[in-house]
Amino acid sequence: MKDEKNLIQRLKLSDRQVFQIIFDLYAKKIYYFSFDYLKNREDAEEIVQEAFIRLWEKRESLKEEYSLSGFLFTITYRLIMDCFRKRKSTSDAQKHLFHVLTDESYQTEEELLYHELEALYQQAIDQLPPRRKEIFILSRKEGLTYQEIATQLQISPKTVEHQLSESLHFMREYFKHYTCSSVLLFLAWISF
């Protein structure tokens, strides 16, 4: 059930039950991710609602080979930037991000960047020790809880927690020399 491909297939068929499952899996992550940038509870709540509205509206055009979480966080990223634009922020970093997002060729750049990030992410995962890699994938890609992973692998939840902590530390170090905003956004996302 937690397989993203299966979720996307069912969502494309307008399955409201799977939409609720997806909402339950990602709503909190999107909220905290948005809140970290916006520092405003109402704006973050609004972004969660809008992200899921857009997911529902675009459900039929979703590609099963893409990451559902990547798609949701791309939508969220755009909504955050829209919110910054509405606030008419004067921050140079925010102006730069807004400029990138409003560029006419952004869609193509976004797709290329997404694939580059996905490749970097996979390279980092592949460098994890086998057991740590398995735990990381069960947590981040399949959405299992610490307890579910512990039960499946017959280890303690504390071991799962420790291994995930070590994986995230490795990921942060691995991506440290990449300083573009999208990598920073990606690092924030995998920390959930």
Short mmCIF file of C-alpha atoms in Angstrom, two decimals:
data_model
loop_
_atom_site.label_atom_id
_atom_site.label_comp_id
_atom_site.label_asym_id
_atom_site.label_seq_id
_atom_site.Cartn_x
_atom_site.Cartn_y
_atom_site.Cartn_z
CA MET A 1 0.00 0.00 0.00
CA LYS A 2 2.89 2.33 0.72
CA ASP A 3 4.43 1.71 -2.68
CA GLU A 4 4.37 5.08 -4.46
CA LYS A 5 3.77 3.53 -7.87
CA ASN A 6 0.64 1.81 -6.58
CA LEU A 7 -0.52 5.02 -4.89
CA ILE A 8 -0.08 6.97 -8.12
CA GLN A 9 -1.92 4.33 -10.15
CA ARG A 10 -4.88 4.41 -7.79
CA LEU A 11 -4.83 8.21 -7.54
CA LYS A 12 -4.98 8.48 -11.33
CA LEU A 13 -8.22 6.49 -11.11
CA SER A 14 -9.63 9.18 -8.76
CA ASP A 15 -9.51 6.87 -5.74
CA ARG A 16 -10.48 9.14 -2.84
CA GLN A 17 -9.36 6.57 -0.28
CA VAL A 18 -5.80 6.60 -1.63
CA PHE A 19 -5.91 10.41 -1.72
CA GLN A 20 -6.63 10.32 2.03
CA ILE A 21 -3.74 7.89 2.53
CA ILE A 22 -1.40 10.23 0.64
CA PHE A 23 -2.69 13.18 2.65
CA ASP A 24 -2.05 11.30 5.90
CA LEU A 25 1.49 10.39 4.74
CA TYR A 26 2.58 13.86 3.62
CA ALA A 27 0.41 16.62 5.13
CA LYS A 28 2.47 17.07 8.31
CA LYS A 29 5.75 16.99 6.40
CA ILE A 30 4.51 19.65 3.99
CA TYR A 31 3.18 21.76 6.85
CA TYR A 32 6.47 21.75 8.79
CA PHE A 33 8.49 22.21 5.63
CA SER A 34 6.36 25.26 4.70
CA PHE A 35 6.38 26.62 8.23
CA ASP A 36 10.19 26.45 8.36
CA TYR A 37 10.34 28.84 5.40
CA LEU A 38 7.32 31.05 6.05
CA LYS A 39 7.31 31.22 9.85
CA ASN A 40 3.54 31.64 9.70
CA ARG A 41 1.06 28.95 10.74
CA GLU A 42 -1.83 30.17 8.60
CA ASP A 43 0.32 30.42 5.47
CA ALA A 44 1.73 26.93 6.07
CA GLU A 45 -1.77 25.48 6.55
CA GLU A 46 -2.94 27.20 3.37
CA ILE A 47 -0.01 25.74 1.44
CA VAL A 48 -0.86 22.23 2.64
CA GLN A 49 -4.44 22.65 1.40
CA GLU A 50 -3.37 24.14 -1.92
CA ALA A 51 -0.68 21.47 -2.50
CA PHE A 52 -3.24 18.71 -2.13
CA ILE A 53 -5.80 20.53 -4.27
CA ARG A 54 -3.19 20.76 -7.03
CA LEU A 55 -2.24 17.11 -6.59
CA TRP A 56 -5.90 16.15 -7.06
CA GLU A 57 -6.26 18.44 -10.07
CA LYS A 58 -3.13 17.00 -11.73
CA ARG A 59 -3.70 13.37 -10.71
CA GLU A 60 -4.45 12.14 -14.23
CA SER A 61 -1.20 13.53 -15.63
CA LEU A 62 1.06 12.01 -12.94
CA LYS A 63 3.78 9.71 -14.23
CA GLU A 64 4.20 6.50 -12.28
CA GLU A 65 7.99 6.51 -12.64
CA TYR A 66 8.29 9.84 -10.79
CA SER A 67 8.42 10.22 -7.05
CA LEU A 68 5.10 11.19 -5.49
CA SER A 69 6.89 12.90 -2.62
CA GLY A 70 9.12 14.74 -5.11
CA PHE A 71 6.04 15.92 -6.99
CA LEU A 72 4.35 17.13 -3.78
CA PHE A 73 7.44 18.94 -2.56
CA THR A 74 7.93 20.60 -5.95
CA ILE A 75 4.36 21.91 -5.72
CA THR A 76 5.00 23.01 -2.15
CA TYR A 77 8.21 24.77 -3.16
CA ARG A 78 6.35 26.73 -5.85
CA LEU A 79 3.60 27.68 -3.40
CA ILE A 80 6.16 28.89 -0.87
CA MET A 81 7.75 31.07 -3.53
CA ASP A 82 4.32 32.40 -4.50
CA CYS A 83 3.77 33.30 -0.87
CA PHE A 84 7.10 35.13 -0.76
CA ARG A 85 6.09 37.01 -3.90
CA LYS A 86 2.80 38.03 -2.33
CA ARG A 87 4.64 39.31 0.70
CA LYS A 88 6.82 41.42 -1.64
CA SER A 89 9.89 40.37 0.23
CA THR A 90 13.06 42.38 -0.33
CA SER A 91 15.49 39.63 0.56
CA ASP A 92 18.09 39.07 -2.18
CA ALA A 93 17.86 35.29 -1.79
CA GLN A 94 14.09 35.36 -2.09
CA LYS A 95 14.30 37.67 -5.12
CA HIS A 96 16.69 35.24 -6.77
CA LEU A 97 14.44 32.26 -6.07
CA PHE A 98 11.42 34.16 -7.39
CA HIS A 99 13.33 35.04 -10.54
CA VAL A 100 14.24 31.39 -11.10
CA LEU A 101 10.65 30.29 -10.56
CA THR A 102 9.17 32.86 -12.94
CA ASP A 103 11.68 32.21 -15.72
CA GLU A 104 9.91 30.95 -18.87
CA SER A 105 12.25 27.99 -19.20
CA TYR A 106 11.81 27.01 -15.56
CA GLN A 107 9.70 23.93 -16.31
CA THR A 108 12.50 22.33 -18.32
CA GLU A 109 15.13 23.45 -15.82
CA GLU A 110 12.99 22.14 -12.99
CA GLU A 111 12.70 18.73 -14.60
CA LEU A 112 16.45 18.58 -15.23
CA LEU A 113 17.19 19.69 -11.68
CA TYR A 114 14.74 17.14 -10.32
CA HIS A 115 16.46 14.34 -12.22
CA GLU A 116 19.91 15.58 -11.14
CA LEU A 117 18.80 15.69 -7.50
CA GLU A 118 17.22 12.26 -7.80
CA ALA A 119 20.49 10.88 -9.22
CA LEU A 120 22.56 12.52 -6.46
CA TYR A 121 20.13 11.23 -3.85
CA GLN A 122 20.40 7.69 -5.25
CA GLN A 123 24.22 7.93 -5.33
CA ALA A 124 24.22 8.94 -1.67
CA ILE A 125 21.85 6.10 -0.74
CA ASP A 126 24.02 3.60 -2.63
CA GLN A 127 27.01 4.58 -0.48
CA LEU A 128 25.24 3.66 2.76
CA PRO A 129 26.15 0.32 4.38
CA PRO A 130 23.65 -2.38 3.27
CA ARG A 131 21.59 -2.58 6.50
CA ARG A 132 21.52 1.20 6.93
CA LYS A 133 20.50 1.57 3.28
CA GLU A 134 17.67 -0.92 3.77
CA ILE A 135 16.39 0.96 6.84
CA PHE A 136 16.65 4.31 5.08
CA ILE A 137 14.67 3.07 2.05
CA LEU A 138 11.97 1.54 4.24
CA SER A 139 11.63 4.84 6.10
CA ARG A 140 12.03 7.46 3.39
CA LYS A 141 10.79 5.70 0.27
CA GLU A 142 8.19 3.35 1.68
CA GLY A 143 7.06 5.53 4.58
CA LEU A 144 7.27 2.88 7.30
CA THR A 145 7.40 3.92 10.95
CA TYR A 146 10.32 3.02 13.22
CA GLN A 147 8.19 0.29 14.81
CA GLU A 148 7.14 -1.16 11.44
CA ILE A 149 10.76 -1.25 10.27
CA ALA A 150 11.90 -2.80 13.56
CA THR A 151 9.24 -5.51 13.30
CA GLN A 152 10.00 -6.25 9.65
CA LEU A 153 13.77 -6.45 10.18
CA GLN A 154 13.55 -8.00 13.67
CA ILE A 155 15.59 -5.27 15.33
CA SER A 156 14.76 -2.73 18.03
CA PRO A 157 13.10 0.61 17.24
CA LYS A 158 16.11 2.29 18.90
CA THR A 159 18.41 0.61 16.36
CA VAL A 160 16.19 1.89 13.57
CA GLU A 161 16.28 5.40 15.03
CA HIS A 162 20.08 5.30 15.38
CA GLN A 163 20.60 3.98 11.85
CA LEU A 164 18.32 6.66 10.36
CA SER A 165 20.10 9.35 12.33
CA GLU A 166 23.44 8.12 10.97
CA SER A 167 22.01 8.00 7.43
CA LEU A 168 20.75 11.59 7.64
CA HIS A 169 24.09 12.75 9.02
CA PHE A 170 25.83 11.06 6.08
CA MET A 171 23.38 12.64 3.60
CA ARG A 172 23.96 16.12 5.00
CA GLU A 173 27.72 15.63 4.72
CA TYR A 174 27.41 14.18 1.24
CA PHE A 175 25.40 17.16 -0.02
CA LYS A 176 27.39 19.79 1.90
CA HIS A 177 29.39 20.95 -1.10
CA TYR A 178 26.21 21.47 -3.14
CA THR A 179 24.98 24.93 -2.22
CA CYS A 180 22.15 25.65 -4.66
CA SER A 181 18.78 26.37 -3.09
CA SER A 182 17.20 23.24 -4.54
CA VAL A 183 19.75 21.00 -2.79
CA LEU A 184 19.11 22.85 0.47
CA LEU A 185 15.38 22.36 -0.07
CA PHE A 186 16.01 18.69 -0.79
CA LEU A 187 18.07 18.30 2.39
CA ALA A 188 15.27 19.84 4.44
CA TRP A 189 12.85 17.37 2.86
CA ILE A 190 14.89 14.21 3.56
CA SER A 191 15.30 15.27 7.20
CA PHE A 192 11.61 14.61 7.83
#
